[in-house]
Amino acid sequence: MTTQSAPLFTATVLGSPRIGPNRELKRAVEKYWSDKIGRAELDAVAATLRGNTLRQLADAGLDSIPVNTFSYYDHMLDQSVLLGTLPPRVAGVADDLDRFFAAARGGTYDGVDIAPLEMTKWFDTNYHYIVPEIGPDTTFTLNPAKILAELDEATSMGIATRPVIVGPITYLALSKAVDGAGAPIGRLDELVGIYADLLELLADKGVGWVQIDEPVLVTDNVDNAGALAENVYSRLGGLTKRPAIFVATYFGELTDALPALARTPIEAIGVDLVYGGVDALAAVPELAQKTVVAGVVDGRNIWRTDLEVALAKLAPLLGLAGKVVVSTSCSTLHVPYSLEAETELDDALRSWLAFGAEKVAEVVALSKGLSQGREAIAAEVEASNAAVASRKADPRLNNAGVRSRIAEIQSTGASNRGPAADRHAAQQARLNLPPLPTTTIGSYPQTTEIRVARADLRAGRIDATQYEQIMRDEVAAVIKLQEELDIDVLVHGEPERNDMVQYFAEQLEGFFATQNGWVQSYGSRCVRPPVLFGDVFRPKPMTVEWATYAQSLTTKPVKGMLTGPVTILAWSFVRDDQPLADTAAQVALAIRDETVDLEQAGIAIIQVDEPALRELLPLRSKEKQEYLKWSVEAFKLSTAGVRDDTQIHTHLCYSEFGEVIKAIADLDADVTSIEAARSHMEVLDDLNAVGFGNGVGPGVYDIHSPRVPATDEMIMALREALAAVPAERLWVNPDCGLKTRKNDEVIESLRHMVEAAKAVRSEQ
């Protein structure tokens, strides 16, 4: 394949959302899981969504459209199916789709209990992927049915598409070695042969371009990444029969891998020019023979593109690259579908934003401006300039009172608490908890009744007083359940909260919550990230009334439940006009005020969750320490306003913790609950290695799977934990909140958890 024979294109995106503009896929998949619909109906919903996406992108003016970006759960799991690497434990599941879901979620199939694959964050985003397992007996086998079917679908619509696949370096770098196997990247040469077979097959199908995603090349996670990239893509580019190859990178700037890729025979290289710069491209003369796919429209945040700035980035590329294509910086999987549904925005705020559909329009406009000149898009540039000016002048973006309070606290050292040993003694005297105390992370199932009540409130069928009473009844039921289960430290269950970030965003100034801004977090789990657009402050208490009501129902301690500043940033669309550290401090100040009010209301334990601490970690080593410094400072700012006898908990989940393990210790929370069930308590040794000496609650069961673990299984997990942590520091809890689980699963699992804790407690 030569560049001349490859179809030309000028405007594209690297991928698209798949959940549906109204979460149609989520609802269909969950109905399939609960046997309310069959495979045919599920497939019909999926086909409609794929067809709509292709047609909309074509109608918007893109001349190359990605395909094979759809998934029933996760694109990395799809890649495992494509490469034949699903683990042997799911092989006995006869139906292909059920086998796929068994790998993702676990469960019981034909009487066999199957544990799911691990799940972790996709680079520094809030999307989660299913981690492939590569064992010594793993055999790569090409299974291209899905990709071929989606190509046929697009062909039947008369739409030119290019299939998207995860690249071999990224796939293996993000995989996990199991059963004593060596590092998966060691099997790269073998895997490249499977990719070669796939490219030949695609060429036989008449495919003009293939997009191979290699985002790991912008990180420090792979040794000799440049050499590996040059080797792999020299081999694939040198095939005699293949489509044109477009290697896409995103989430950061290519360093050594850029000239390495440019030296190979591939036709196109995608570069992220939102999170990377143009200067590095000028030092690579080989780009003069390549197509550069320039990611100048931010695919993972919702701010309108400054078209003047974007055109200024694109212009120099015309003299550096053989051809320039305008694109989003990454897939628009990470942003909502369209601004059209957001009817409650003020005009100024609306003018600052661009969701998925608007970003596609920006790509098309910039492509036109690049080829025809700025005058061809004069109206679009004028609107962009007006939005930029409006945003800079808006007083909501500069609150002098908030900024001066933060400066005062930071200058006086009031963001540190007393010694941990003194705090532990004061807290034990106040709380008098048994060894291995049991608790849960915060949320309990969001039942149909809760969701109906919330919908009724929005629709005006009930008023706020009626809604509050329904929520109080739910709180009372959750407290009663926990007392019946004999859990030691209770939670109120959070029935009133739509989401652990949105709930707070709706009560803080400087945020707005979208009406339909859904994005996929994992599988069928969708979130609606709020938009943090201005300086943040707390007008009034947010959780005190609910916490004190729950505490009034029991003599056992009830935790006040808050979301930490870093997680609020990570799970929001955050302003990009000031350093993240400054924004984090503003959110931390608001959370600090809430902890003080909870303490004054008599709440003895306050949990400030930071599950996203690892998520925002920069992808390049040189930037990581600065991030960890300010993220730890933000947590301490949010929690240091309380007395020593008030116990501060935090919670972290579903990340690779290795790089942030020292920061977890530096948070200095009195108790840290942490994901550990799927990874078999591996994190505890890491914590010990950095001198962590406070309380820790390694999750004893995985709440992201519908399976109910047996008591003996949890006893075994606790014994594993006790090998690393003494009983006086060990807490017993699930991996995460219970919001997405069903009541019967939760009750049985928690009953087993308490039984396990009591059994192991008696052994001490």
Tab-separated table of N, CA, C and O in Angstrom, residues 118-174:
chain	number	residue	atom	x	y	z
A	118	GLU	N	-9.761	-7.879	35.979
A	118	GLU	CA	-9.606	-6.618	36.699
A	118	GLU	C	-10.053	-5.450	35.818
A	118	GLU	O	-10.113	-5.548	34.592
A	119	MET	N	-10.335	-4.341	36.490
A	119	MET	CA	-10.743	-3.123	35.796
A	119	MET	C	-9.931	-1.968	36.365
A	119	MET	O	-9.748	-1.880	37.580
A	120	THR	N	-9.448	-1.074	35.509
A	120	THR	CA	-8.716	0.083	35.997
A	120	THR	C	-8.898	1.244	35.024
A	120	THR	O	-9.530	1.108	33.979
A	121	LYS	N	-8.325	2.391	35.382
A	121	LYS	CA	-8.549	3.615	34.625
A	121	LYS	C	-7.782	3.616	33.300
A	121	LYS	O	-6.676	3.110	33.197
A	122	TRP	N	-8.409	4.196	32.309
A	122	TRP	CA	-7.823	4.357	30.978
A	122	TRP	C	-6.973	5.618	31.003
A	122	TRP	O	-7.477	6.739	30.928
A	123	PHE	N	-5.667	5.441	31.187
A	123	PHE	CA	-4.721	6.546	31.283
A	123	PHE	C	-5.174	7.520	32.368
A	123	PHE	O	-5.495	7.079	33.478
A	124	ASP	N	-5.246	8.811	32.099
A	124	ASP	CA	-5.638	9.760	33.143
A	124	ASP	C	-7.061	10.273	32.916
A	124	ASP	O	-7.369	11.433	33.176
A	125	THR	N	-7.931	9.380	32.442
A	125	THR	CA	-9.337	9.742	32.239
A	125	THR	C	-10.191	9.056	33.297
A	125	THR	O	-9.704	8.260	34.093
A	126	ASN	N	-11.485	9.322	33.268
A	126	ASN	CA	-12.406	8.630	34.172
A	126	ASN	C	-13.082	7.452	33.479
A	126	ASN	O	-14.077	6.941	33.965
A	127	TYR	N	-12.579	7.042	32.350
A	127	TYR	CA	-13.065	5.821	31.713
A	127	TYR	C	-12.283	4.639	32.280
A	127	TYR	O	-11.077	4.734	32.522
A	128	HIS	N	-12.958	3.514	32.502
A	128	HIS	CA	-12.320	2.304	33.017
A	128	HIS	C	-12.255	1.246	31.909
A	128	HIS	O	-13.230	1.060	31.192
A	129	TYR	N	-11.147	0.547	31.830
A	129	TYR	CA	-11.054	-0.541	30.861
A	129	TYR	C	-10.858	-1.875	31.584
A	129	TYR	O	-10.428	-1.925	32.745
A	130	ILE	N	-11.177	-2.948	30.888
A	130	ILE	CA	-11.003	-4.290	31.417
A	130	ILE	C	-9.585	-4.755	31.080
A	130	ILE	O	-9.195	-4.794	29.916
A	131	VAL	N	-8.826	-5.097	32.099
A	131	VAL	CA	-7.405	-5.403	31.944
A	131	VAL	C	-7.220	-6.806	31.368
A	131	VAL	O	-7.632	-7.794	31.984
A	132	PRO	N	-6.593	-6.925	30.204
A	132	PRO	CA	-6.341	-8.258	29.647
A	132	PRO	C	-5.379	-9.056	30.531
A	132	PRO	O	-4.486	-8.482	31.165
A	133	GLU	N	-5.563	-10.362	30.560
A	133	GLU	CA	-4.657	-11.254	31.267
A	133	GLU	C	-3.844	-12.050	30.242
A	133	GLU	O	-4.406	-12.679	29.342
A	134	ILE	N	-2.538	-12.019	30.410
A	134	ILE	CA	-1.643	-12.766	29.519
A	134	ILE	C	-0.881	-13.780	30.374
A	134	ILE	O	-0.041	-13.405	31.198
A	135	GLY	N	-1.206	-15.040	30.199
A	135	GLY	CA	-0.533	-16.099	30.931
A	135	GLY	C	0.456	-16.837	30.058
A	135	GLY	O	0.550	-16.596	28.846
A	136	PRO	N	1.203	-17.766	30.639
A	136	PRO	CA	2.185	-18.514	29.838
A	136	PRO	C	1.545	-19.355	28.747
A	136	PRO	O	2.202	-19.684	27.752
A	137	ASP	N	0.266	-19.699	28.918
A	137	ASP	CA	-0.413	-20.527	27.920
A	137	ASP	C	-1.327	-19.725	26.999
A	137	ASP	O	-2.048	-20.310	26.180
A	138	THR	N	-1.314	-18.410	27.144
A	138	THR	CA	-2.149	-17.582	26.273
A	138	THR	C	-1.674	-17.706	24.823
A	138	THR	O	-0.493	-17.524	24.526
A	139	THR	N	-2.605	-17.995	23.946
A	139	THR	CA	-2.301	-18.116	22.518
A	139	THR	C	-3.074	-17.058	21.760
A	139	THR	O	-4.292	-16.954	21.896
A	140	PHE	N	-2.384	-16.251	20.994
A	140	PHE	CA	-3.051	-15.221	20.201
A	140	PHE	C	-3.711	-15.862	18.989
A	140	PHE	O	-3.081	-16.604	18.230
A	141	THR	N	-4.999	-15.564	18.826
A	141	THR	CA	-5.773	-16.114	17.709
A	141	THR	C	-6.683	-15.028	17.165
A	141	THR	O	-7.413	-14.389	17.937
A	142	LEU	N	-6.664	-14.804	15.878
A	142	LEU	CA	-7.457	-13.733	15.280
A	142	LEU	C	-8.925	-14.120	15.188
A	142	LEU	O	-9.273	-15.161	14.632
A	143	ASN	N	-9.793	-13.275	15.760
A	143	ASN	CA	-11.248	-13.477	15.723
A	143	ASN	C	-11.899	-12.181	15.243
A	143	ASN	O	-12.381	-11.374	16.041
A	144	PRO	N	-11.952	-11.958	13.933
A	144	PRO	CA	-12.321	-10.637	13.404
A	144	PRO	C	-13.806	-10.423	13.142
A	144	PRO	O	-14.173	-9.465	12.459
A	145	ALA	N	-14.678	-11.278	13.671
A	145	ALA	CA	-16.092	-11.209	13.299
A	145	ALA	C	-16.699	-9.836	13.571
A	145	ALA	O	-17.424	-9.287	12.732
A	146	LYS	N	-16.426	-9.257	14.722
A	146	LYS	CA	-17.045	-7.974	15.075
A	146	LYS	C	-16.609	-6.864	14.132
A	146	LYS	O	-17.444	-6.108	13.608
A	147	ILE	N	-15.328	-6.739	13.919
A	147	ILE	CA	-14.833	-5.651	13.084
A	147	ILE	C	-15.339	-5.783	11.646
A	147	ILE	O	-15.720	-4.800	11.009
A	148	LEU	N	-15.403	-7.012	11.140
A	148	LEU	CA	-15.894	-7.221	9.775
A	148	LEU	C	-17.382	-6.909	9.667
A	148	LEU	O	-17.842	-6.319	8.676
A	149	ALA	N	-18.146	-7.285	10.690
A	149	ALA	CA	-19.587	-7.015	10.673
A	149	ALA	C	-19.860	-5.514	10.675
A	149	ALA	O	-20.751	-5.026	9.960
A	150	GLU	N	-19.105	-4.752	11.459
A	150	GLU	CA	-19.332	-3.311	11.514
A	150	GLU	C	-18.881	-2.633	10.222
A	150	GLU	O	-19.474	-1.631	9.799
A	151	LEU	N	-17.844	-3.157	9.599
A	151	LEU	CA	-17.455	-2.632	8.286
A	151	LEU	C	-18.555	-2.878	7.255
A	151	LEU	O	-18.887	-1.984	6.454
A	152	ASP	N	-19.125	-4.074	7.271
A	152	ASP	CA	-20.210	-4.384	6.331
A	152	ASP	C	-21.411	-3.472	6.564
A	152	ASP	O	-22.068	-3.019	5.616
A	153	GLU	N	-21.698	-3.194	7.843
A	153	GLU	CA	-22.797	-2.300	8.190
A	153	GLU	C	-22.589	-0.929	7.559
A	153	GLU	O	-23.505	-0.356	6.957
A	154	ALA	N	-21.376	-0.396	7.720
A	154	ALA	CA	-21.075	0.930	7.182
A	154	ALA	C	-21.116	0.923	5.656
A	154	ALA	O	-21.630	1.861	5.028
A	155	THR	N	-20.590	-0.132	5.055
A	155	THR	CA	-20.601	-0.236	3.596
A	155	THR	C	-22.021	-0.235	3.061
A	155	THR	O	-22.327	0.398	2.034
A	156	SER	N	-22.913	-0.916	3.763
A	156	SER	CA	-24.310	-0.966	3.321
A	156	SER	C	-24.968	0.404	3.370
A	156	SER	O	-25.958	0.652	2.680
A	157	MET	N	-24.405	1.307	4.188
A	157	MET	CA	-24.930	2.665	4.275
A	157	MET	C	-24.238	3.601	3.285
A	157	MET	O	-24.592	4.785	3.196
A	158	GLY	N	-23.225	3.098	2.591
A	158	GLY	CA	-22.499	3.931	1.640
A	158	GLY	C	-21.600	4.952	2.294
A	158	GLY	O	-21.326	6.014	1.714
A	159	ILE	N	-21.090	4.640	3.500
A	159	ILE	CA	-20.263	5.593	4.242
A	159	ILE	C	-18.829	5.081	4.302
A	159	ILE	O	-18.578	3.926	4.657
A	160	ALA	N	-17.882	5.954	3.941
A	160	ALA	CA	-16.465	5.600	3.987
A	160	ALA	C	-15.984	5.599	5.432
A	160	ALA	O	-16.090	6.614	6.128
A	161	THR	N	-15.479	4.475	5.871
A	161	THR	CA	-15.037	4.362	7.259
A	161	THR	C	-13.633	3.785	7.318
A	161	THR	O	-13.126	3.209	6.365
A	162	ARG	N	-13.013	3.952	8.478
A	162	ARG	CA	-11.741	3.285	8.757
A	162	ARG	C	-11.872	2.564	10.093
A	162	ARG	O	-12.308	3.151	11.097
A	163	PRO	N	-11.538	1.288	10.161
A	163	PRO	CA	-11.627	0.564	11.427
A	163	PRO	C	-10.567	1.054	12.408
A	163	PRO	O	-9.463	1.437	12.019
A	164	VAL	N	-10.934	1.037	13.684
A	164	VAL	CA	-10.043	1.463	14.766
A	164	VAL	C	-9.739	0.253	15.639
A	164	VAL	O	-10.654	-0.452	16.070
A	165	ILE	N	-8.465	0.017	15.903
A	165	ILE	CA	-8.066	-1.064	16.796
A	165	ILE	C	-7.012	-0.542	17.769
A	165	ILE	O	-6.283	0.404	17.468
A	166	VAL	N	-6.956	-1.151	18.945
A	166	VAL	CA	-5.912	-0.811	19.907
A	166	VAL	C	-4.602	-1.406	19.416
A	166	VAL	O	-4.537	-2.570	19.010
A	167	GLY	N	-3.539	-0.610	19.447
A	167	GLY	CA	-2.253	-1.063	18.923
A	167	GLY	C	-1.593	-2.119	19.786
A	167	GLY	O	-1.863	-2.237	20.990
A	168	PRO	N	-0.693	-2.897	19.221
A	168	PRO	CA	-0.079	-3.997	19.963
A	168	PRO	C	0.772	-3.548	21.141
A	168	PRO	O	0.818	-4.222	22.176
A	169	ILE	N	1.455	-2.413	21.020
A	169	ILE	CA	2.289	-1.940	22.143
A	169	ILE	C	1.395	-1.528	23.299
A	169	ILE	O	1.613	-1.922	24.453
A	170	THR	N	0.372	-0.743	22.999
A	170	THR	CA	-0.551	-0.304	24.052
A	170	THR	C	-1.273	-1.491	24.668
A	170	THR	O	-1.408	-1.580	25.899
A	171	TYR	N	-1.734	-2.413	23.842
A	171	TYR	CA	-2.479	-3.564	24.369
A	171	TYR	C	-1.644	-4.360	25.369
A	171	TYR	O	-2.106	-4.661	26.480
A	172	LEU	N	-0.434	-4.671	25.009
A	172	LEU	CA	0.398	-5.475	25.904
A	172	LEU	C	0.878	-4.664	27.104
A	172	LEU	O	0.979	-5.190	28.217
A	173	ALA	N	1.170	-3.385	26.901
A	173	ALA	CA	1.624	-2.554	28.021
A	173	ALA	C	0.549	-2.414	29.087
A	173	ALA	O	0.856	-2.260	30.276
A	174	LEU	N	-0.710	-2.461	28.691
A	174	LEU	CA	-1.823	-2.314	29.639
A	174	LEU	C	-2.360	-3.658	30.120
A	174	LEU	O	-3.320	-3.699	30.888
